XYZ file of C-alpha atoms in Angstrom:
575
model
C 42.159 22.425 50.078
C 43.589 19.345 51.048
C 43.331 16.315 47.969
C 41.450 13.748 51.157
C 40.162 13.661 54.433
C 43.495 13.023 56.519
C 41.504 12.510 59.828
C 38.761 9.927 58.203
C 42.470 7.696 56.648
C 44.126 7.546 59.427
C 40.688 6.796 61.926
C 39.771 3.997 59.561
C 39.243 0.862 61.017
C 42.441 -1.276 59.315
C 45.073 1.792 59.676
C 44.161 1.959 63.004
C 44.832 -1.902 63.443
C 47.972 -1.117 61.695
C 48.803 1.417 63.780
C 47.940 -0.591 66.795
C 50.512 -3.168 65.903
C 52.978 -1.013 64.989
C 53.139 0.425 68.742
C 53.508 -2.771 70.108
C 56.034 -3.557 67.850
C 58.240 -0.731 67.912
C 57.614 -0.326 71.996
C 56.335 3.270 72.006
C 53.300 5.360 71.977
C 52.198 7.125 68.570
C 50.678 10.659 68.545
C 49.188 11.634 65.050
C 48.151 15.463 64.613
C 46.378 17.227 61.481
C 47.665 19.776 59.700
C 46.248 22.576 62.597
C 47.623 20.430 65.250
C 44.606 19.356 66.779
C 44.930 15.707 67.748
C 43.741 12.678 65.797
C 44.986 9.515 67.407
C 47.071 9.748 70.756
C 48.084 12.835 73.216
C 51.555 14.489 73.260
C 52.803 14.702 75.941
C 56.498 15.452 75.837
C 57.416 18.734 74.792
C 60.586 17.484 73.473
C 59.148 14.928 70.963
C 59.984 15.328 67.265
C 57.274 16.124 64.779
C 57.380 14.236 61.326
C 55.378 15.187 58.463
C 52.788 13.291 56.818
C 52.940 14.745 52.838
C 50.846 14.223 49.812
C 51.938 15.828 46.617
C 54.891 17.475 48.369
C 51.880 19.269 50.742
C 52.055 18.600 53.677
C 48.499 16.990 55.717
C 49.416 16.001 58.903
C 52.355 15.251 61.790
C 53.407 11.909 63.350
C 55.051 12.885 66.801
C 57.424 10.524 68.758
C 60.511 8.886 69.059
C 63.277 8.346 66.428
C 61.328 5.117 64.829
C 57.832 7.805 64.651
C 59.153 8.570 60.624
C 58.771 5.122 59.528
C 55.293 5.694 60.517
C 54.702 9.426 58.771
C 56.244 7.544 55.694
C 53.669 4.604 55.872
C 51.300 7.007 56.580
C 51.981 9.290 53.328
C 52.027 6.179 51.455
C 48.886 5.425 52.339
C 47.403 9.198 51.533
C 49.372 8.399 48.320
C 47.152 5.820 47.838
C 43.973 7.004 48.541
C 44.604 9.975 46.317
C 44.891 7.721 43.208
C 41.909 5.921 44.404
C 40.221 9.393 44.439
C 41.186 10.301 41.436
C 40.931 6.710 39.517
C 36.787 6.875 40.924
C 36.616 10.433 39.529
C 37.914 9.527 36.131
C 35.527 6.306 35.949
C 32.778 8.624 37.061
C 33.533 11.056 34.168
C 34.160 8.379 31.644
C 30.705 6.700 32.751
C 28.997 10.017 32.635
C 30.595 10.568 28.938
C 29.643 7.074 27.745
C 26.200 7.558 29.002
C 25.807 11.491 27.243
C 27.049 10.054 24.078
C 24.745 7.129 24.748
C 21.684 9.435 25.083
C 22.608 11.720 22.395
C 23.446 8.748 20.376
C 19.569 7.265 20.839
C 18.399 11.086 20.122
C 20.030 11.460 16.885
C 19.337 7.725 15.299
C 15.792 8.658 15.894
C 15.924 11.530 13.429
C 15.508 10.899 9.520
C 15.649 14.723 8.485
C 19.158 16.270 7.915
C 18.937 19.387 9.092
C 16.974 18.302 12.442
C 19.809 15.892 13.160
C 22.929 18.434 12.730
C 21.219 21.034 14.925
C 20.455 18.211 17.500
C 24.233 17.439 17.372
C 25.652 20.814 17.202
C 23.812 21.556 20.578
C 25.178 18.781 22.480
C 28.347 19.330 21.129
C 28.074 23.038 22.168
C 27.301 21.388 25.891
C 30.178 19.542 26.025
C 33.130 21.496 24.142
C 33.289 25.091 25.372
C 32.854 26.930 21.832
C 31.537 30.121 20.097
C 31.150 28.274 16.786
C 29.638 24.724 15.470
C 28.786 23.631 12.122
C 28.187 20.478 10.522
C 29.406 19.780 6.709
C 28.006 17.530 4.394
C 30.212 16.503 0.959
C 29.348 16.809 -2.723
C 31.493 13.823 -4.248
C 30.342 15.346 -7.604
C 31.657 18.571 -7.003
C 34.055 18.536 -4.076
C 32.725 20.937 -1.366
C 30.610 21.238 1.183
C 27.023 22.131 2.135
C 26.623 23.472 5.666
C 23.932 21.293 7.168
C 23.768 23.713 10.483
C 25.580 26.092 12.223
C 25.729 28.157 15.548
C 27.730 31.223 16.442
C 29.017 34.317 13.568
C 28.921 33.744 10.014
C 32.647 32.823 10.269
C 33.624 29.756 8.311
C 37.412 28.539 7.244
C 38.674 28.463 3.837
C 35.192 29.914 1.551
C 34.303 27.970 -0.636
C 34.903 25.362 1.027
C 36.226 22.922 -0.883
C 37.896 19.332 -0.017
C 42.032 19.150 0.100
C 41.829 22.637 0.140
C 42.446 24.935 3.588
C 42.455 23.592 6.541
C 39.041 22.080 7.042
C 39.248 20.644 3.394
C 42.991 19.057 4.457
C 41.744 17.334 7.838
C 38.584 15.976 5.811
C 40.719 14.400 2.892
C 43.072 13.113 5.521
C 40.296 11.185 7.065
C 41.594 12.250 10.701
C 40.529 14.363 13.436
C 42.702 17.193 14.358
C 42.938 20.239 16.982
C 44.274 23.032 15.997
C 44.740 25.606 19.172
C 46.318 28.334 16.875
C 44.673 28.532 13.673
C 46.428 31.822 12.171
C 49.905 29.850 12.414
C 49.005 27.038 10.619
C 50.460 26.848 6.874
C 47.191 25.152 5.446
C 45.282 28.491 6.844
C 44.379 30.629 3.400
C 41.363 33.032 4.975
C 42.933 36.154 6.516
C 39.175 37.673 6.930
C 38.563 34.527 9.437
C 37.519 35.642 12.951
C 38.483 31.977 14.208
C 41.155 31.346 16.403
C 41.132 27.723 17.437
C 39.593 24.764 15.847
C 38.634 20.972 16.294
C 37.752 19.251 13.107
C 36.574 15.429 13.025
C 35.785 13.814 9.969
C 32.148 11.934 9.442
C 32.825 8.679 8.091
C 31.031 5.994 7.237
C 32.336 2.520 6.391
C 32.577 3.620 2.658
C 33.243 6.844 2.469
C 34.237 10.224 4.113
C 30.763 12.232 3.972
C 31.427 15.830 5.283
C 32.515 16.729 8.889
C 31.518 18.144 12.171
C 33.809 21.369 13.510
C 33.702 23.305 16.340
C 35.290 26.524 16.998
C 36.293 29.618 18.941
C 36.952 32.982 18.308
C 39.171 33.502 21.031
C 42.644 31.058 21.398
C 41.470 28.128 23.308
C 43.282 25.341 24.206
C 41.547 22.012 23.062
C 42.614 18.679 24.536
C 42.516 15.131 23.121
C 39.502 14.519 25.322
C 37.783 17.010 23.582
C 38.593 15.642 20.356
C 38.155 11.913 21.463
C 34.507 13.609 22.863
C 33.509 15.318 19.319
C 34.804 11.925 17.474
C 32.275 9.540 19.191
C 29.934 12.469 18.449
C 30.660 12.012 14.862
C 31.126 8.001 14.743
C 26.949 8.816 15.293
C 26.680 11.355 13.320
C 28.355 9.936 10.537
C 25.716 7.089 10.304
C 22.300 8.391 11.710
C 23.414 10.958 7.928
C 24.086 7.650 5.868
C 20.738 6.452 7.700
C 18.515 9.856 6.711
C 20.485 10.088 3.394
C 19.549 6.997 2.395
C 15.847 7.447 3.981
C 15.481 10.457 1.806
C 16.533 8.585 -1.410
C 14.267 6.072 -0.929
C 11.445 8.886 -0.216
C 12.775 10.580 -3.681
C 12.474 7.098 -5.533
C 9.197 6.827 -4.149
C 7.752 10.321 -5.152
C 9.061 9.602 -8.450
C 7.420 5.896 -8.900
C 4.348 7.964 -7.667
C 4.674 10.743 -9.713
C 5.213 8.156 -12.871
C 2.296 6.116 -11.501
C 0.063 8.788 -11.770
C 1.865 9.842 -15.001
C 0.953 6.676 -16.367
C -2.392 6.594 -15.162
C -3.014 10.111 -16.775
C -1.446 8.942 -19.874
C -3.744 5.618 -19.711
C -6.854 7.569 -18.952
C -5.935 10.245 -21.817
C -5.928 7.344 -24.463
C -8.970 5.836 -23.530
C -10.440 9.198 -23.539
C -9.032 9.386 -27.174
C -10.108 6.404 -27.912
C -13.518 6.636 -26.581
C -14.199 9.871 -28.555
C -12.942 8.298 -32.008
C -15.201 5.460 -31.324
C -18.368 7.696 -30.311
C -17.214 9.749 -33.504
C -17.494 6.629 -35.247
C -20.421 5.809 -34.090
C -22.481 8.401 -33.684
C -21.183 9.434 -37.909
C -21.824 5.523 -38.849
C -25.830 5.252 -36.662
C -26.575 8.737 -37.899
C -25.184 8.197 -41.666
C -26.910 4.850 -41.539
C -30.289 6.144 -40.020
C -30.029 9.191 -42.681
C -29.772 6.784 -45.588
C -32.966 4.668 -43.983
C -35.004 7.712 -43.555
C -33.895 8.732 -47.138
C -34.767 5.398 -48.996
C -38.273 5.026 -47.140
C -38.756 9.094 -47.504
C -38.627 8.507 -51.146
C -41.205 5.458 -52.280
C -43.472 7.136 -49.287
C -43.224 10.509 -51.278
C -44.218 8.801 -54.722
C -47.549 6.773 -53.153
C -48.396 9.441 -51.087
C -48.193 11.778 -54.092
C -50.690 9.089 -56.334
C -52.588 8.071 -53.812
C -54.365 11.348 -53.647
C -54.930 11.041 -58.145
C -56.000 7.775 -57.020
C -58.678 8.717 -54.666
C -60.017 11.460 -57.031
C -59.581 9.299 -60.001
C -62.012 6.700 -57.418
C -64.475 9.168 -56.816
C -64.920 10.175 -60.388
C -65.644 6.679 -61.528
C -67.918 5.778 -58.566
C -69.765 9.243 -59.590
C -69.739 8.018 -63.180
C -71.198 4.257 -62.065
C -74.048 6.148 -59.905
C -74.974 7.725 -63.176
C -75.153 4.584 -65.001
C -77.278 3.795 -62.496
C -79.573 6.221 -62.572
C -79.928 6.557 -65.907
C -80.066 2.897 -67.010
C -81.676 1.313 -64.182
C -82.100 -1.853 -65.963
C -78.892 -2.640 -67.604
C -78.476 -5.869 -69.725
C -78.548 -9.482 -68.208
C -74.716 -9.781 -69.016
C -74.149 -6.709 -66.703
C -76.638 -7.160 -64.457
C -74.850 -10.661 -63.690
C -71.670 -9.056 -63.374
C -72.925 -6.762 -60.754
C -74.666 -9.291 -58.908
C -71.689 -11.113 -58.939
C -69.214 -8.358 -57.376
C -71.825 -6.904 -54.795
C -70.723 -3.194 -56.242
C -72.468 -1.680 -53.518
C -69.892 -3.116 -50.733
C -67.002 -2.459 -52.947
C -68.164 0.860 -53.195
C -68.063 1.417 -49.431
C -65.052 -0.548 -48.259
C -62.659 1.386 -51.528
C -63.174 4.393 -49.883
C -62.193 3.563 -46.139
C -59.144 1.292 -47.751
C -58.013 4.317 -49.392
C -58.221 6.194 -45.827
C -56.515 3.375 -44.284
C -53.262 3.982 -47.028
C -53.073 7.669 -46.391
C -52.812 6.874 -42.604
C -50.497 4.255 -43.112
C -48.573 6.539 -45.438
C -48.499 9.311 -43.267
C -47.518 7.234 -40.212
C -44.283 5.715 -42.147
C -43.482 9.200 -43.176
C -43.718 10.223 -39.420
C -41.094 7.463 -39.099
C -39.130 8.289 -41.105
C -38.860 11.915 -40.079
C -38.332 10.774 -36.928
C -35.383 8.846 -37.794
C -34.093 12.355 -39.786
C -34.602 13.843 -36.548
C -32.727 11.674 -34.291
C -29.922 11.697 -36.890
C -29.472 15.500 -37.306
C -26.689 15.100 -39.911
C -27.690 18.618 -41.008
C -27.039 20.119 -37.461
C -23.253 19.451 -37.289
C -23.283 22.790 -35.546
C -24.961 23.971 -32.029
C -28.184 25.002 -32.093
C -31.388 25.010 -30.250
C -32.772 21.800 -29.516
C -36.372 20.462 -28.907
C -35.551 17.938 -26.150
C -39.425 16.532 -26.078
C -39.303 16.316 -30.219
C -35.802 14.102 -29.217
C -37.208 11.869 -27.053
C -40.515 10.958 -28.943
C -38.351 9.866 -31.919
C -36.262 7.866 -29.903
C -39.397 6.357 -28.376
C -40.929 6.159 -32.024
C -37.831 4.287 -32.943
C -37.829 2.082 -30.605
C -41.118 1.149 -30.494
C -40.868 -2.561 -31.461
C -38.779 -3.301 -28.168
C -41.727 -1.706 -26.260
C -44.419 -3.975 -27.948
C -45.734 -6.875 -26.374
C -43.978 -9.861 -28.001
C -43.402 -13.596 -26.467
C -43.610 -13.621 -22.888
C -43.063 -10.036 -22.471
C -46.181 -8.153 -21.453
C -44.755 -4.884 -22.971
C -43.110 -1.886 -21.108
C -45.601 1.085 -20.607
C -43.764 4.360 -21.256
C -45.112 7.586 -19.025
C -44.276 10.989 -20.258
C -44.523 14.149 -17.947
C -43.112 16.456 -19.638
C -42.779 20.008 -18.370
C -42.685 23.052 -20.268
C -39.098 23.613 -20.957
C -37.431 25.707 -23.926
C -35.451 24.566 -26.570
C -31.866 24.042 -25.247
C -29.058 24.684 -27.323
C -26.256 21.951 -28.106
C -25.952 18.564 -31.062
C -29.373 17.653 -31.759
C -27.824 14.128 -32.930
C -25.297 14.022 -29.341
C -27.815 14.702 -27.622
C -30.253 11.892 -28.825
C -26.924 9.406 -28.868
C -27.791 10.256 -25.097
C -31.623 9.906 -25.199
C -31.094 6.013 -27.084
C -28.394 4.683 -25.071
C -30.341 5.320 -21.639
C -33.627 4.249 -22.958
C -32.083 1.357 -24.574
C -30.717 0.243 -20.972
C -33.768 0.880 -19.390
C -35.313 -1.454 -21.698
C -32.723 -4.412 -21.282
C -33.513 -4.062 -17.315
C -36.882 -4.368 -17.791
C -36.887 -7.339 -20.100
C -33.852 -9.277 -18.050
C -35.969 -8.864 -14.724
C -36.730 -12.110 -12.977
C -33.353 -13.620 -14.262
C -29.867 -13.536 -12.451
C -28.132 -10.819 -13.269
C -24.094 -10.799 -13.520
C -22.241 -7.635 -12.800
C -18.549 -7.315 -13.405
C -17.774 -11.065 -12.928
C -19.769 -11.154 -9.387
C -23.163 -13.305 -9.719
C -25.988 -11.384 -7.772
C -29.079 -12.962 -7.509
C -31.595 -9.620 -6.641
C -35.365 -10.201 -5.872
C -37.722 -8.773 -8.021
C -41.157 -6.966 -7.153
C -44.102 -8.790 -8.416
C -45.385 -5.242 -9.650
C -42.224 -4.977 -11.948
C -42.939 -7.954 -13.646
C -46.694 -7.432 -14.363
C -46.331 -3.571 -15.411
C -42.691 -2.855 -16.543
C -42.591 0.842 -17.010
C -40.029 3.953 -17.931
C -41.318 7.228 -16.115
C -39.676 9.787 -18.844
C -40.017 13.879 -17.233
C -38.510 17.248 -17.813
C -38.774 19.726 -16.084
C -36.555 23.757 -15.507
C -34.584 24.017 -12.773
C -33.634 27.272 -12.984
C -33.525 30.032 -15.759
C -30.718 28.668 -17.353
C -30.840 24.292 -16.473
C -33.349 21.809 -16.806
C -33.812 18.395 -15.654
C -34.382 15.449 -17.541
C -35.020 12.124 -15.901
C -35.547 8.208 -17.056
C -36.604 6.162 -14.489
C -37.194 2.289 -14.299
C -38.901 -0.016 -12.255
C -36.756 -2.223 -13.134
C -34.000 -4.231 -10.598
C -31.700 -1.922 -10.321
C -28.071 -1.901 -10.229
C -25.620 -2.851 -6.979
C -23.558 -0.098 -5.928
C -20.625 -1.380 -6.637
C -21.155 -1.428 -10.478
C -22.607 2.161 -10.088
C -18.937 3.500 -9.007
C -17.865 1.972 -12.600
C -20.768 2.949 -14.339
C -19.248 5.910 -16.696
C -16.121 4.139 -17.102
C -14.983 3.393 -20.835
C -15.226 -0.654 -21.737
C -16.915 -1.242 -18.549
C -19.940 -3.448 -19.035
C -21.948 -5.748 -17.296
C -23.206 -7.482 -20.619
C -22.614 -10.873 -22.258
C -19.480 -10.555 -24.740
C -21.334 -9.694 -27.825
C -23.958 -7.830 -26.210
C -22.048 -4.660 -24.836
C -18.800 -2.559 -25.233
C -18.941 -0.634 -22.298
C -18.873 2.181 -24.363
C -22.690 3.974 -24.345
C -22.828 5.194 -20.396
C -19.258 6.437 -20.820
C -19.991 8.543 -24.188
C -23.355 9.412 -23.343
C -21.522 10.967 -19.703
C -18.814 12.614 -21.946
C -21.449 14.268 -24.193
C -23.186 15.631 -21.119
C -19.886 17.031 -19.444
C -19.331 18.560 -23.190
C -22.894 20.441 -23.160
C -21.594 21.785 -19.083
C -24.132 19.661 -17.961
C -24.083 16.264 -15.548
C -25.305 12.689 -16.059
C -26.165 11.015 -12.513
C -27.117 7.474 -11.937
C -29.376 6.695 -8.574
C -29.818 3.082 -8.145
C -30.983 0.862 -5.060
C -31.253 -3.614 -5.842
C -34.844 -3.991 -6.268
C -35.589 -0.880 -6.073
C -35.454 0.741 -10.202
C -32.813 2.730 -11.495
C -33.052 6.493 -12.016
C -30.508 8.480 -15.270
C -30.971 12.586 -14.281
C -29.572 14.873 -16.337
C -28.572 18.474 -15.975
C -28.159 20.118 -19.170
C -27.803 24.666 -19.453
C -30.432 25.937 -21.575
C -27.784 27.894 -23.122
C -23.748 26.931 -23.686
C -22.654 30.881 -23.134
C -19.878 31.058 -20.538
C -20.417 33.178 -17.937
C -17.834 35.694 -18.322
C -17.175 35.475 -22.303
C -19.529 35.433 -24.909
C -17.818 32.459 -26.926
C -19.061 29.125 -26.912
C -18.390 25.634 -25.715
C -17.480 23.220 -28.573
């Protein structure tokens, strides 16, 4: 097929002009014929003319027929197909380079979107499989540590060069060291060659560089002899100019993922740590506690236990010793009715018969009193429990009631306060096994709360640094109250619940509640510590401690506690 269109050159408007002039120059008539002698421009009509050729490329396109000047013009003429030829050609080329500039372009903006490795080398591999005829592809990435290579992604057989591969070793590692892209069209006669199992035949190899460092490479292959040209490799090195840094770019994306998994994973290392010492700490301090408050309360009951043992013990020789002298005076009287004036004075004097009367209700007054202080004080026995350091069943209502008992004097009317009226429903619940003394720990730290609502209400209240000024009922401040009920939630769980009418507590500080050292308090008035050790006894009996709290509207402690600490599966024991 001819390289141009020989009738559309020489019909164009300005060779035509030329052509014009040239006839009037040269004083004779032009005939111009393509190649199947079918005329273009004039009409032959002398046999005898001559016929000159009109060539391109040695081919021949056309004929110029005339007189003996006609092969200046078939020369011109062939000139001018010369011309539009490289014109032809010099569009073409622009054409492809444009249409490769704007491929590696649009593969360029494809692969600097990716930030995972393996995604971006099979993205690359199949463009480069588009535009370099091949039957292999793979794209390297270099250990600096260790010398070879990872393969990132690969197309075609399982068919590499040179395994392991390792860098200045065979011919991939060579061309990588060197830095420079190379073809190689015959890869069995090449001296760096060292695999004789290879099935490839032919081989471009380009380098991925950064501005650094040489980071692996990108080759492509065939398994057939191919001959590669340097537009090929100029092709696969602008593929691996972006290549080379959309890796840097995901490498370096990946580190800084990797340094951020591990600042998170040493955050939260830190946090556990943090939380595990406070948890620590929080136990030794309830440990403390709950030894020094039950040691302490042990030695009170003992030391009151004892005096109250020795007067109750007289008192009772007292009263008898009483009613035998009062029966000996009514015999006196009976039998000397008229006793002598020194006497008789004497009597008049102490009105006998009143003392007579009021001895024997003061002496039922002191064995009341006695017996209620030895209620006390086996109250206080009870709430400490240092005899109980093991788990055993517990009498939750016998709990409360000594907490109450002991606690009494807070409940009393005293100043302004009108007194906090405590209401017990109590169900009918069994004993529940667990620490009698944990479990009261629990019982005074929620009632002791309650009671500091109830006797701050009508002030402003300060939680966590924030001042929050919440309104208070009328009906709170006239009749404070704790609502105190238990109740069995199922055949192995009850329910206890202390509720206030009190102001209740903003939900924000009821997120923070359980937390160790949290506290709303004045310093000196709180460590933060009873909510968060009362919660941690509860989780240790399998149970749960809830708070449910609106501003202005009370505050409510449930707890869930198993009547028995059996696991389910296992017949051992919590501790």
């Amino acid at each position: 097929m001819t390289p141009i269109n020989f009738r559309k050159l020489v019909t164009h408007k300005e060779v035509l002009s030329i052509l014009t002039h040239l006839e009037s120059e040269m004083g004779t008539s032009i005939c111009i014929e393509d190649i199947d002698g079918k005329p273009l421009i004039g009409v032959n009509s002398e046999s005898t003319a001559t016929r000159y050729p009109v060539k391109l490329l040695e081919e021949v396109i056309g004929w110029v027929i005339g007189e003996y000047k006609t092969p200046a013009i078939a020369l011109l003429l062939s000139s001018l197909a010369q011309q539009q030829y490289e014109k032809k050609l010099l569009a073409k080329e622009l054409l492809e380079k444009y249409q490769e500039i704007d491929t590696i372009y649009d593969i360029s903006t494809q692969v600097t979107r990716s930030l995972d490795l393996k995604e971006l080398a099979e993205l690359v591999l199949e463009e480069a499989r588009k535009l370099i005829r091949s039957t292999n592809g793979s794209i390297l990435l270099l250990d600096h540590s260790t010398g070879r290579f990872q393969v990132l992604w690969e197309y075609g057989e399982i068919c590499v060069l040179d395994k392991p591969l390792i860098l200045g070793e065979g011919i991939v590692g060579v061309i990588i060291q060197s830095g420079r892209g190379e073809i190689i069209n015959d890869v069995l006669c090449d001296p760096r060659f060292t695999d004789s199992q290879t099935c490839i035949r032919s081989l471009i190899c380009v380098p991925l560089k950064t501005k650094r460092q040489v980071i692996g490479a990108i080759a492509i292959s065939s398994k057939t002899p191919t001959t590669y040209s340097t537009e090929d490799l100029k092709l696969l090195t602008m593929l691996a100019l972006q290549t080379a840094v959309a890796i840097e770019k995901a490498l370096l994306y990946q580190q800084n993922c990797n340094a951020l998994q591990l600042a998170h994973e040493q955050t939260q290392q830190l946090q556990r740590t943090l939380y595990e010492f406070q948890q620590i700490q929080t136990k030794l301090i309830q440990s403390e506690k709950l030894s020094s408050l039950g040691q302490l309360v042990a030695d009170i009951a003992h030391e009151i236990n004892n005096p109250i043992n020795y007067v109750s013990g007289n008192l009772s020789h007292a009263q008898q010793y009483i009613q035998e002298i009062l029966h000996l005076l009514q015999l006196y009287q009976k039998h000397y009715p008229q006793p002598v004036s020194e006497i008789q004075a004497e009597l008049d004097a102490l009105d006998v018969e009143f003392i007579v009367e009021d001895l024997t209700k003061l002496l039922s007054s002191m064995l009341l009193g006695v017996s209620r202080i030895r209620q006390m004080a086996l109250s206080l026995r009870n709430f400490s429990r240092l005899d109980q350091a093991e788990m055993k069943p517990v009498d939750i209502h016998e709990g409360i009631d000594s907490t109450l008992l002991i606690l009494q004097s807070r409940l009393k009317p005293k100043d302004r306060n009108l007194g906090i009226q405590v209401i017990k429903e109590y169900g009918d619940i069994p004993l529940v096994e667990g620490y009698a003394n944990q479990i009261n720990q629990v019982f005074m730290n929620i009632i002791a709360n309650a009671i500091d609502a109830l006797e701050e209400v009508g002030s402003e209240s300060s939680y966590a640094g924030e001042e929050l000024s919440i309104p208070t009922p009328k009906s709170i401040t006239q009749n404070p109250q704790i609502h105190i009920s238990t109740q069995v939630l199922d055949s192995n769980r009850i329910k206890i619940q202390f509720t206030d009418n009190g102001p209740g507590i903003p939900e924000s500080v009821q997120k923070r509640l359980f937390e160790p050292f949290f506290t709303t308090k004045p310093a000196g008035k709180g460590t933060g510590l009873g909510l968060s050790i009362s919660y941690q006894i509860i989780e240790k009996h399998r149970g749960s401690l809830e708070c449910l709290s609106v501003p202005g509207g009370g505050t409510t402690f449930s707890i869930e506690i198993p009547i028995t600490q059996t696991t389910p599966n296992s017949s051992k024991k919590l501790s």
